[in-house]
Amino acid sequence: AQTVTQSQPEMSVQEAETVTLSCTYDTSESDYYLFWYKQPPSRQMILVIRQEAYKQQNATENRFSVNFQKAAKSFSLKISDSQLGDAAMYFCAYVEGASGTYKYIFGTGTRLKVLA
Amino acid sequence: DGGITQSPKYLFRKEGQNVTLSCEQNLNHDAMYWYRQDPGQGLRLIYYSQIVNDFQKGDIAEGYSVSREKKESFPLTVTSAQKNPTAFYLCASSFLTGGNQPQHFGDGTRLSIL
């Protein structure tokens, strides 16, 4: 069965600095997608970034980028120029491609604190 | 604007009572999902549905029931058999294209025991 592991329950970063959140996953599939979702104190789940497994190029969205290592089954999120509004829970998620069951597998989350 | 609406935002349950959480979407999504979130834990899948009148159990379906009579609606009933219902409940929806179109989430319902 597929699993998603976030080994860092909590991380802290100074405002304007860079932080990397780790995520590893286990699957025997070759066609899948990976996501990072942000959950601020409002509890709303917000999609941060998405990576297709068949793409070697790492996805980027403004200050957010990923380091996707397919062979190592690693999918880390880098936040550059951290802002106070980045403080939130961050969840890594996996879903199989078009032939899958469409069940998303979520990690247990990393709480990010941003220090002023 | 398209989106997912969950109601109510807060819900209280008395002992032995069934309560129903509403989830409606106008995104024309095929699939809908219910998750439970407890403090310090990730999202755990309760039920999901890929098509009207069909749904599958997730990882923690015991004590819960769902229906999917309309594409837009996927209500979740927390029955009296669920002995520890206090949690934050999230509804989500997506197209049936795997991760090509990601899940969208509602704002959640917080359920507490009176």
PDB file of C-alpha atoms in Angstrom:
ATOM      1  CA  ALA A   1       0.000   0.000   0.000  1.00  0.00           C
ATOM      2  CA  GLN A   2       1.120   3.510  -0.685  1.00  0.00           C
ATOM      3  CA  THR A   3       2.336   5.557   2.255  1.00  0.00           C
ATOM      4  CA  VAL A   4       3.406   9.157   2.749  1.00  0.00           C
ATOM      5  CA  THR A   5       5.788  10.121   5.556  1.00  0.00           C
ATOM      6  CA  GLN A   6       6.536  13.569   6.911  1.00  0.00           C
ATOM      7  CA  SER A   7       9.225  13.106   9.525  1.00  0.00           C
ATOM      8  CA  GLN A   8       9.295  16.682  10.817  1.00  0.00           C
ATOM      9  CA  PRO A   9       6.315  17.392  13.102  1.00  0.00           C
ATOM     10  CA  GLU A  10       7.396  21.004  13.516  1.00  0.00           C
ATOM     11  CA  MET A  11       9.825  23.411  11.876  1.00  0.00           C
ATOM     12  CA  SER A  12      10.771  27.035  12.531  1.00  0.00           C
ATOM     13  CA  VAL A  13      12.195  29.614  10.170  1.00  0.00           C
ATOM     14  CA  GLN A  14      13.194  33.225  10.550  1.00  0.00           C
ATOM     15  CA  GLU A  15      11.268  35.685   8.438  1.00  0.00           C
ATOM     16  CA  ALA A  16      12.917  36.197   5.009  1.00  0.00           C
ATOM     17  CA  GLU A  17      14.930  33.010   5.381  1.00  0.00           C
ATOM     18  CA  THR A  18      14.551  29.718   3.489  1.00  0.00           C
ATOM     19  CA  VAL A  19      13.144  26.493   4.901  1.00  0.00           C
ATOM     20  CA  THR A  20      12.756  22.994   3.481  1.00  0.00           C
ATOM     21  CA  LEU A  21      10.021  20.582   4.525  1.00  0.00           C
ATOM     22  CA  SER A  22      10.615  16.883   3.909  1.00  0.00           C
ATOM     23  CA  CYS A  23       8.292  14.247   2.494  1.00  0.00           C
ATOM     24  CA  THR A  24       8.967  10.681   1.450  1.00  0.00           C
ATOM     25  CA  TYR A  25       6.542   8.236  -0.066  1.00  0.00           C
ATOM     26  CA  ASP A  26       6.363   4.604  -0.975  1.00  0.00           C
ATOM     27  CA  THR A  27       4.733   3.275  -4.120  1.00  0.00           C
ATOM     28  CA  SER A  28       5.292   0.699  -6.821  1.00  0.00           C
ATOM     29  CA  GLU A  29       3.411   2.793  -9.374  1.00  0.00           C
ATOM     30  CA  SER A  30       5.132   4.854 -12.053  1.00  0.00           C
ATOM     31  CA  ASP A  31       2.252   7.201 -12.833  1.00  0.00           C
ATOM     32  CA  TYR A  32       1.310   9.413  -9.905  1.00  0.00           C
ATOM     33  CA  TYR A  33       1.073  12.966  -8.665  1.00  0.00           C
ATOM     34  CA  LEU A  34       2.375  14.629  -5.556  1.00  0.00           C
ATOM     35  CA  PHE A  35       1.068  17.720  -3.821  1.00  0.00           C
ATOM     36  CA  TRP A  36       1.815  20.097  -1.008  1.00  0.00           C
ATOM     37  CA  TYR A  37      -1.201  21.572   0.736  1.00  0.00           C
ATOM     38  CA  LYS A  38      -1.117  24.402   3.275  1.00  0.00           C
ATOM     39  CA  GLN A  39      -3.558  24.572   6.178  1.00  0.00           C
ATOM     40  CA  PRO A  40      -3.424  27.946   7.985  1.00  0.00           C
ATOM     41  CA  PRO A  41      -5.142  28.524  11.346  1.00  0.00           C
ATOM     42  CA  SER A  42      -8.416  29.057   9.462  1.00  0.00           C
ATOM     43  CA  ARG A  43      -8.221  25.283   8.731  1.00  0.00           C
ATOM     44  CA  GLN A  44      -8.870  25.768   5.012  1.00  0.00           C
ATOM     45  CA  MET A  45      -6.769  23.442   2.836  1.00  0.00           C
ATOM     46  CA  ILE A  46      -4.948  25.377   0.131  1.00  0.00           C
ATOM     47  CA  LEU A  47      -3.050  23.775  -2.728  1.00  0.00           C
ATOM     48  CA  VAL A  48       0.514  25.072  -2.766  1.00  0.00           C
ATOM     49  CA  ILE A  49       2.195  23.110  -5.525  1.00  0.00           C
ATOM     50  CA  ARG A  50       1.809  19.982  -7.646  1.00  0.00           C
ATOM     51  CA  GLN A  51       4.334  17.644  -9.271  1.00  0.00           C
ATOM     52  CA  GLU A  52       3.672  15.074 -11.963  1.00  0.00           C
ATOM     53  CA  ALA A  53       5.856  11.985 -11.556  1.00  0.00           C
ATOM     54  CA  TYR A  54       6.594  11.768 -15.275  1.00  0.00           C
ATOM     55  CA  LYS A  55       8.119  15.247 -15.267  1.00  0.00           C
ATOM     56  CA  GLN A  56      11.757  15.461 -14.288  1.00  0.00           C
ATOM     57  CA  GLN A  57      11.646  19.221 -13.914  1.00  0.00           C
ATOM     58  CA  ASN A  58      10.891  20.391 -10.410  1.00  0.00           C
ATOM     59  CA  ALA A  59       7.697  22.413 -10.022  1.00  0.00           C
ATOM     60  CA  THR A  60       7.863  26.017  -8.844  1.00  0.00           C
ATOM     61  CA  GLU A  61       5.201  28.504  -7.780  1.00  0.00           C
ATOM     62  CA  ASN A  62       6.642  31.887  -6.905  1.00  0.00           C
ATOM     63  CA  ARG A  63       8.491  31.433  -3.572  1.00  0.00           C
ATOM     64  CA  PHE A  64       7.590  27.743  -3.368  1.00  0.00           C
ATOM     65  CA  SER A  65       9.557  25.044  -5.142  1.00  0.00           C
ATOM     66  CA  VAL A  66      10.002  21.319  -4.799  1.00  0.00           C
ATOM     67  CA  ASN A  67      12.945  18.959  -4.960  1.00  0.00           C
ATOM     68  CA  PHE A  68      11.507  15.830  -6.554  1.00  0.00           C
ATOM     69  CA  GLN A  69      13.788  12.808  -6.404  1.00  0.00           C
ATOM     70  CA  LYS A  70      11.807   9.996  -8.015  1.00  0.00           C
ATOM     71  CA  ALA A  71      14.324   7.234  -7.466  1.00  0.00           C
ATOM     72  CA  ALA A  72      14.647   8.148  -3.806  1.00  0.00           C
ATOM     73  CA  LYS A  73      10.876   8.694  -3.519  1.00  0.00           C
ATOM     74  CA  SER A  74      11.446  12.067  -1.964  1.00  0.00           C
ATOM     75  CA  PHE A  75       9.401  15.232  -2.452  1.00  0.00           C
ATOM     76  CA  SER A  76      10.562  18.172  -0.359  1.00  0.00           C
ATOM     77  CA  LEU A  77       9.108  21.676  -0.334  1.00  0.00           C
ATOM     78  CA  LYS A  78      11.350  24.718  -0.243  1.00  0.00           C
ATOM     79  CA  ILE A  79       9.925  28.043   0.866  1.00  0.00           C
ATOM     80  CA  SER A  80      12.125  31.011   0.022  1.00  0.00           C
ATOM     81  CA  ASP A  81      11.901  34.466   1.588  1.00  0.00           C
ATOM     82  CA  SER A  82       9.578  33.148   4.290  1.00  0.00           C
ATOM     83  CA  GLN A  83       6.739  35.421   5.336  1.00  0.00           C
ATOM     84  CA  LEU A  84       4.613  35.507   8.466  1.00  0.00           C
ATOM     85  CA  GLY A  85       1.660  34.366   6.372  1.00  0.00           C
ATOM     86  CA  ASP A  86       3.467  31.141   5.565  1.00  0.00           C
ATOM     87  CA  ALA A  87       2.924  29.923   9.119  1.00  0.00           C
ATOM     88  CA  ALA A  88       0.648  26.898   8.802  1.00  0.00           C
ATOM     89  CA  MET A  89       0.439  23.126   8.749  1.00  0.00           C
ATOM     90  CA  TYR A  90       1.836  21.696   5.526  1.00  0.00           C
ATOM     91  CA  PHE A  91       0.655  18.352   4.223  1.00  0.00           C
ATOM     92  CA  CYS A  92       2.275  16.255   1.552  1.00  0.00           C
ATOM     93  CA  ALA A  93      -0.125  14.133  -0.516  1.00  0.00           C
ATOM     94  CA  TYR A  94       0.069  11.406  -3.142  1.00  0.00           C
ATOM     95  CA  VAL A  95      -2.447  10.138  -5.683  1.00  0.00           C
ATOM     96  CA  GLU A  96      -2.136   7.605  -8.444  1.00  0.00           C
ATOM     97  CA  GLY A  97      -2.476   8.671 -12.045  1.00  0.00           C
ATOM     98  CA  ALA A  98      -5.464   8.286 -14.307  1.00  0.00           C
ATOM     99  CA  SER A  99      -5.691   4.538 -13.894  1.00  0.00           C
ATOM    100  CA  GLY A 100      -5.749   4.651 -10.116  1.00  0.00           C
ATOM    101  CA  THR A 101      -8.465   4.741  -7.492  1.00  0.00           C
ATOM    102  CA  TYR A 102      -8.221   8.517  -7.018  1.00  0.00           C
ATOM    103  CA  LYS A 103      -7.645   8.044  -3.315  1.00  0.00           C
ATOM    104  CA  TYR A 104      -5.340  10.668  -1.940  1.00  0.00           C
ATOM    105  CA  ILE A 105      -2.845   9.595   0.691  1.00  0.00           C
ATOM    106  CA  PHE A 106      -1.822  12.366   3.091  1.00  0.00           C
ATOM    107  CA  GLY A 107       1.148  12.630   5.395  1.00  0.00           C
ATOM    108  CA  THR A 108       0.726  13.615   9.044  1.00  0.00           C
ATOM    109  CA  GLY A 109       1.804  17.188   8.415  1.00  0.00           C
ATOM    110  CA  THR A 110       4.565  19.588   9.434  1.00  0.00           C
ATOM    111  CA  ARG A 111       3.728  22.669  11.466  1.00  0.00           C
ATOM    112  CA  LEU A 112       5.756  25.626  10.220  1.00  0.00           C
ATOM    113  CA  LYS A 113       6.401  28.549  12.542  1.00  0.00           C
ATOM    114  CA  VAL A 114       7.728  31.795  11.097  1.00  0.00           C
ATOM    115  CA  LEU A 115       9.656  33.959  13.543  1.00  0.00           C
ATOM    116  CA  ALA A 116       9.629  37.722  13.147  1.00  0.00           C
TER     117      ALA A 116
ATOM    118  CA  ASP B   1     -17.699  31.435  -8.021  1.00  0.00           C
ATOM    119  CA  GLY B   2     -17.405  27.657  -7.952  1.00  0.00           C
ATOM    120  CA  GLY B   3     -16.516  25.948  -4.745  1.00  0.00           C
ATOM    121  CA  ILE B   4     -17.357  23.541  -1.963  1.00  0.00           C
ATOM    122  CA  THR B   5     -19.734  24.515   0.819  1.00  0.00           C
ATOM    123  CA  GLN B   6     -19.754  22.702   4.113  1.00  0.00           C
ATOM    124  CA  SER B   7     -22.350  23.354   6.784  1.00  0.00           C
ATOM    125  CA  PRO B   8     -22.654  23.927   9.584  1.00  0.00           C
ATOM    126  CA  LYS B   9     -19.287  25.354  10.601  1.00  0.00           C
ATOM    127  CA  TYR B  10     -19.769  24.133  14.172  1.00  0.00           C
ATOM    128  CA  LEU B  11     -21.931  21.228  15.311  1.00  0.00           C
ATOM    129  CA  PHE B  12     -22.674  19.733  18.699  1.00  0.00           C
ATOM    130  CA  ARG B  13     -23.868  16.202  19.259  1.00  0.00           C
ATOM    131  CA  LYS B  14     -25.689  14.800  22.233  1.00  0.00           C
ATOM    132  CA  GLU B  15     -25.153  11.285  23.484  1.00  0.00           C
ATOM    133  CA  GLY B  16     -26.909   8.717  21.285  1.00  0.00           C
ATOM    134  CA  GLN B  17     -27.728  11.219  18.594  1.00  0.00           C
ATOM    135  CA  ASN B  18     -27.039  10.999  14.877  1.00  0.00           C
ATOM    136  CA  VAL B  19     -25.903  14.189  13.182  1.00  0.00           C
ATOM    137  CA  THR B  20     -25.478  15.004   9.510  1.00  0.00           C
ATOM    138  CA  LEU B  21     -22.782  17.188   7.985  1.00  0.00           C
ATOM    139  CA  SER B  22     -23.591  18.797   4.666  1.00  0.00           C
ATOM    140  CA  CYS B  23     -21.254  19.078   1.687  1.00  0.00           C
ATOM    141  CA  GLU B  24     -22.272  20.665  -1.603  1.00  0.00           C
ATOM    142  CA  GLN B  25     -20.088  21.456  -4.623  1.00  0.00           C
ATOM    143  CA  ASN B  26     -20.754  23.357  -7.841  1.00  0.00           C
ATOM    144  CA  LEU B  27     -17.483  22.506  -9.545  1.00  0.00           C
ATOM    145  CA  ASN B  28     -19.028  19.685 -11.603  1.00  0.00           C
ATOM    146  CA  HIS B  29     -16.588  17.302  -9.951  1.00  0.00           C
ATOM    147  CA  ASP B  30     -17.223  13.590 -10.240  1.00  0.00           C
ATOM    148  CA  ALA B  31     -15.580  12.450  -7.022  1.00  0.00           C
ATOM    149  CA  MET B  32     -16.254  13.567  -3.480  1.00  0.00           C
ATOM    150  CA  TYR B  33     -14.479  12.673  -0.255  1.00  0.00           C
ATOM    151  CA  TRP B  34     -14.893  12.966   3.502  1.00  0.00           C
ATOM    152  CA  TYR B  35     -11.878  13.250   5.784  1.00  0.00           C
ATOM    153  CA  ARG B  36     -11.494  13.380   9.530  1.00  0.00           C
ATOM    154  CA  GLN B  37      -8.716  15.436  11.087  1.00  0.00           C
ATOM    155  CA  ASP B  38      -7.627  15.031  14.703  1.00  0.00           C
ATOM    156  CA  PRO B  39      -5.014  17.177  16.469  1.00  0.00           C
ATOM    157  CA  GLY B  40      -1.494  16.159  15.489  1.00  0.00           C
ATOM    158  CA  GLN B  41      -2.720  13.809  12.806  1.00  0.00           C
ATOM    159  CA  GLY B  42      -3.111  14.059   9.095  1.00  0.00           C
ATOM    160  CA  LEU B  43      -6.286  13.615   7.121  1.00  0.00           C
ATOM    161  CA  ARG B  44      -7.888  10.223   7.386  1.00  0.00           C
ATOM    162  CA  LEU B  45     -10.332   9.126   4.696  1.00  0.00           C
ATOM    163  CA  ILE B  46     -13.807   8.178   5.909  1.00  0.00           C
ATOM    164  CA  TYR B  47     -15.738   7.612   2.671  1.00  0.00           C
ATOM    165  CA  TYR B  48     -15.420   8.564  -0.961  1.00  0.00           C
ATOM    166  CA  SER B  49     -17.680   8.482  -3.989  1.00  0.00           C
ATOM    167  CA  GLN B  50     -16.734   8.508  -7.636  1.00  0.00           C
ATOM    168  CA  ILE B  51     -20.219   8.421  -9.111  1.00  0.00           C
ATOM    169  CA  VAL B  52     -23.805   9.071  -8.067  1.00  0.00           C
ATOM    170  CA  ASN B  53     -25.395   6.279  -6.028  1.00  0.00           C
ATOM    171  CA  ASP B  54     -22.036   4.629  -5.384  1.00  0.00           C
ATOM    172  CA  PHE B  55     -19.498   5.114  -2.605  1.00  0.00           C
ATOM    173  CA  GLN B  56     -16.634   3.239  -0.970  1.00  0.00           C
ATOM    174  CA  LYS B  57     -15.366   2.973   2.583  1.00  0.00           C
ATOM    175  CA  GLY B  58     -12.156   4.688   3.419  1.00  0.00           C
ATOM    176  CA  ASP B  59      -9.790   3.845   6.247  1.00  0.00           C
ATOM    177  CA  ILE B  60     -12.066   4.795   9.163  1.00  0.00           C
ATOM    178  CA  ALA B  61     -15.662   4.259   7.984  1.00  0.00           C
ATOM    179  CA  GLU B  62     -16.998   2.617  11.161  1.00  0.00           C
ATOM    180  CA  GLY B  63     -19.664   4.755  12.831  1.00  0.00           C
ATOM    181  CA  TYR B  64     -20.242   6.872   9.733  1.00  0.00           C
ATOM    182  CA  SER B  65     -22.613   6.681   6.774  1.00  0.00           C
ATOM    183  CA  VAL B  66     -22.949   8.614   3.524  1.00  0.00           C
ATOM    184  CA  SER B  67     -25.212   8.968   0.523  1.00  0.00           C
ATOM    185  CA  ARG B  68     -24.671  10.287  -3.009  1.00  0.00           C
ATOM    186  CA  GLU B  69     -28.065  10.888  -4.536  1.00  0.00           C
ATOM    187  CA  LYS B  70     -26.902  13.918  -6.517  1.00  0.00           C
ATOM    188  CA  LYS B  71     -23.593  14.689  -8.138  1.00  0.00           C
ATOM    189  CA  GLU B  72     -23.376  17.948  -6.196  1.00  0.00           C
ATOM    190  CA  SER B  73     -24.085  16.585  -2.735  1.00  0.00           C
ATOM    191  CA  PHE B  74     -22.328  14.140  -0.408  1.00  0.00           C
ATOM    192  CA  PRO B  75     -23.698  14.342   3.157  1.00  0.00           C
ATOM    193  CA  LEU B  76     -21.975  12.543   6.003  1.00  0.00           C
ATOM    194  CA  THR B  77     -23.909  11.150   8.967  1.00  0.00           C
ATOM    195  CA  VAL B  78     -22.063  10.598  12.203  1.00  0.00           C
ATOM    196  CA  THR B  79     -24.017   7.893  13.950  1.00  0.00           C
ATOM    197  CA  SER B  80     -24.274   7.083  17.651  1.00  0.00           C
ATOM    198  CA  ALA B  81     -22.016   4.107  16.948  1.00  0.00           C
ATOM    199  CA  GLN B  82     -19.101   6.517  16.508  1.00  0.00           C
ATOM    200  CA  LYS B  83     -17.917   6.731  20.119  1.00  0.00           C
ATOM    201  CA  ASN B  84     -15.324   9.440  19.604  1.00  0.00           C
ATOM    202  CA  PRO B  85     -16.773  11.834  17.039  1.00  0.00           C
ATOM    203  CA  THR B  86     -15.080  15.008  18.258  1.00  0.00           C
ATOM    204  CA  ALA B  87     -12.916  16.128  15.334  1.00  0.00           C
ATOM    205  CA  PHE B  88     -12.630  18.468  12.381  1.00  0.00           C
ATOM    206  CA  TYR B  89     -14.316  17.139   9.247  1.00  0.00           C
ATOM    207  CA  LEU B  90     -13.265  18.142   5.763  1.00  0.00           C
ATOM    208  CA  CYS B  91     -15.108  17.497   2.532  1.00  0.00           C
ATOM    209  CA  ALA B  92     -13.267  17.529  -0.788  1.00  0.00           C
ATOM    210  CA  SER B  93     -14.007  16.953  -4.452  1.00  0.00           C
ATOM    211  CA  SER B  94     -12.091  16.353  -7.661  1.00  0.00           C
ATOM    212  CA  PHE B  95     -12.420  15.270 -11.267  1.00  0.00           C
ATOM    213  CA  LEU B  96     -11.766  11.605 -12.012  1.00  0.00           C
ATOM    214  CA  THR B  97      -8.412  12.242 -13.606  1.00  0.00           C
ATOM    215  CA  GLY B  98      -6.191  11.244 -10.744  1.00  0.00           C
ATOM    216  CA  GLY B  99      -3.868  14.048  -9.824  1.00  0.00           C
ATOM    217  CA  ASN B 100      -4.180  15.909 -13.069  1.00  0.00           C
ATOM    218  CA  GLN B 101      -6.831  17.992 -11.350  1.00  0.00           C
ATOM    219  CA  PRO B 102      -6.189  18.250  -7.615  1.00  0.00           C
ATOM    220  CA  GLN B 103      -8.694  17.964  -4.823  1.00  0.00           C
ATOM    221  CA  HIS B 104     -10.527  21.076  -3.699  1.00  0.00           C
ATOM    222  CA  PHE B 105     -11.595  21.380  -0.079  1.00  0.00           C
ATOM    223  CA  GLY B 106     -14.442  22.963   1.837  1.00  0.00           C
ATOM    224  CA  ASP B 107     -13.873  25.049   4.951  1.00  0.00           C
ATOM    225  CA  GLY B 108     -14.679  22.196   7.301  1.00  0.00           C
ATOM    226  CA  THR B 109     -17.075  21.397  10.141  1.00  0.00           C
ATOM    227  CA  ARG B 110     -15.984  21.120  13.733  1.00  0.00           C
ATOM    228  CA  LEU B 111     -18.013  18.517  15.617  1.00  0.00           C
ATOM    229  CA  SER B 112     -18.043  18.416  19.401  1.00  0.00           C
ATOM    230  CA  ILE B 113     -19.812  16.342  22.030  1.00  0.00           C
ATOM    231  CA  LEU B 114     -22.198  18.036  24.445  1.00  0.00           C
TER     232      LEU B 114
END
